[in-house]
Amino acid sequence: MAETKSDPDKLSRLDADLEIMDAHAGEMAEVEESIQESMKKRDREYKDSHLHSVPKGKKHRR
């Protein structure tokens, strides 16, 4: 495994990014929730259109 060296510039950039994320935690949570809701909706629509499209007469025929 390659050894990673800590670069002060990379660490300061990471600290700055974390501060931004902490400052906007509420907005990030709202965006994440809306993304998850849209993914659930899209998944539900896909399943409804692809998995429930078998006519009832053929559904349980073997």
PDB file of C-alpha atoms in Angstrom:
ATOM      1  CA  MET A   1       0.000   0.000   0.000  1.00  0.00           C
ATOM      2  CA  ALA A   2       1.368   3.410  -0.926  1.00  0.00           C
ATOM      3  CA  GLU A   3       2.190   5.745   1.899  1.00  0.00           C
ATOM      4  CA  THR A   4       0.312   9.039   1.817  1.00  0.00           C
ATOM      5  CA  LYS A   5       2.084  12.204   2.840  1.00  0.00           C
ATOM      6  CA  SER A   6       0.128  15.012   4.434  1.00  0.00           C
ATOM      7  CA  ASP A   7       0.306  18.161   2.375  1.00  0.00           C
ATOM      8  CA  PRO A   8      -0.487  21.363   4.318  1.00  0.00           C
ATOM      9  CA  ASP A   9      -2.270  22.853   1.299  1.00  0.00           C
ATOM     10  CA  LYS A  10      -4.480  19.791   0.937  1.00  0.00           C
ATOM     11  CA  LEU A  11      -5.260  19.790   4.651  1.00  0.00           C
ATOM     12  CA  SER A  12      -6.157  23.479   4.671  1.00  0.00           C
ATOM     13  CA  ARG A  13      -8.375  22.950   1.617  1.00  0.00           C
ATOM     14  CA  LEU A  14     -10.068  20.041   3.375  1.00  0.00           C
ATOM     15  CA  ASP A  15     -10.599  22.138   6.507  1.00  0.00           C
ATOM     16  CA  ALA A  16     -12.119  24.937   4.419  1.00  0.00           C
ATOM     17  CA  ASP A  17     -14.439  22.479   2.661  1.00  0.00           C
ATOM     18  CA  LEU A  18     -15.549  21.023   5.996  1.00  0.00           C
ATOM     19  CA  GLU A  19     -16.250  24.499   7.375  1.00  0.00           C
ATOM     20  CA  ILE A  20     -18.414  25.276   4.346  1.00  0.00           C
ATOM     21  CA  MET A  21     -20.288  21.996   4.789  1.00  0.00           C
ATOM     22  CA  ASP A  22     -20.839  22.718   8.487  1.00  0.00           C
ATOM     23  CA  ALA A  23     -22.066  26.235   7.737  1.00  0.00           C
ATOM     24  CA  HIS A  24     -24.601  24.952   5.214  1.00  0.00           C
ATOM     25  CA  ALA A  25     -25.582  21.673   6.871  1.00  0.00           C
ATOM     26  CA  GLY A  26     -29.300  22.512   6.851  1.00  0.00           C
ATOM     27  CA  GLU A  27     -29.389  23.311   3.153  1.00  0.00           C
ATOM     28  CA  MET A  28     -27.359  20.207   2.343  1.00  0.00           C
ATOM     29  CA  ALA A  29     -29.778  18.033   4.312  1.00  0.00           C
ATOM     30  CA  GLU A  30     -32.751  19.532   2.449  1.00  0.00           C
ATOM     31  CA  VAL A  31     -31.112  18.952  -0.921  1.00  0.00           C
ATOM     32  CA  GLU A  32     -30.184  15.387  -0.003  1.00  0.00           C
ATOM     33  CA  GLU A  33     -33.742  14.701   1.141  1.00  0.00           C
ATOM     34  CA  SER A  34     -35.209  16.097  -2.083  1.00  0.00           C
ATOM     35  CA  ILE A  35     -32.792  13.996  -4.149  1.00  0.00           C
ATOM     36  CA  GLN A  36     -33.746  10.856  -2.219  1.00  0.00           C
ATOM     37  CA  GLU A  37     -37.455  11.619  -2.655  1.00  0.00           C
ATOM     38  CA  SER A  38     -37.037  12.095  -6.402  1.00  0.00           C
ATOM     39  CA  MET A  39     -35.078   8.836  -6.613  1.00  0.00           C
ATOM     40  CA  LYS A  40     -37.847   7.004  -4.729  1.00  0.00           C
ATOM     41  CA  LYS A  41     -40.466   8.531  -7.038  1.00  0.00           C
ATOM     42  CA  ARG A  42     -38.520   7.559 -10.144  1.00  0.00           C
ATOM     43  CA  ASP A  43     -38.001   4.014  -8.826  1.00  0.00           C
ATOM     44  CA  ARG A  44     -41.696   3.689  -7.988  1.00  0.00           C
ATOM     45  CA  GLU A  45     -42.701   4.948 -11.455  1.00  0.00           C
ATOM     46  CA  TYR A  46     -40.276   2.538 -13.124  1.00  0.00           C
ATOM     47  CA  LYS A  47     -41.542  -0.423 -11.126  1.00  0.00           C
ATOM     48  CA  ASP A  48     -45.167   0.512 -11.800  1.00  0.00           C
ATOM     49  CA  SER A  49     -44.600   0.761 -15.538  1.00  0.00           C
ATOM     50  CA  HIS A  50     -42.372  -2.308 -15.925  1.00  0.00           C
ATOM     51  CA  LEU A  51     -43.362  -4.764 -13.229  1.00  0.00           C
ATOM     52  CA  HIS A  52     -47.128  -4.248 -13.078  1.00  0.00           C
ATOM     53  CA  SER A  53     -47.807  -4.182 -16.798  1.00  0.00           C
ATOM     54  CA  VAL A  54     -48.690  -7.877 -17.132  1.00  0.00           C
ATOM     55  CA  PRO A  55     -52.392  -8.300 -17.875  1.00  0.00           C
ATOM     56  CA  LYS A  56     -54.289  -9.893 -14.995  1.00  0.00           C
ATOM     57  CA  GLY A  57     -55.380 -12.896 -17.087  1.00  0.00           C
ATOM     58  CA  LYS A  58     -51.770 -13.863 -17.815  1.00  0.00           C
ATOM     59  CA  LYS A  59     -50.340 -12.970 -14.449  1.00  0.00           C
ATOM     60  CA  HIS A  60     -50.905 -16.295 -12.662  1.00  0.00           C
ATOM     61  CA  ARG A  61     -50.915 -18.624 -15.640  1.00  0.00           C
ATOM     62  CA  ARG A  62     -48.267 -21.362 -15.543  1.00  0.00           C
TER      63      ARG A  62
END
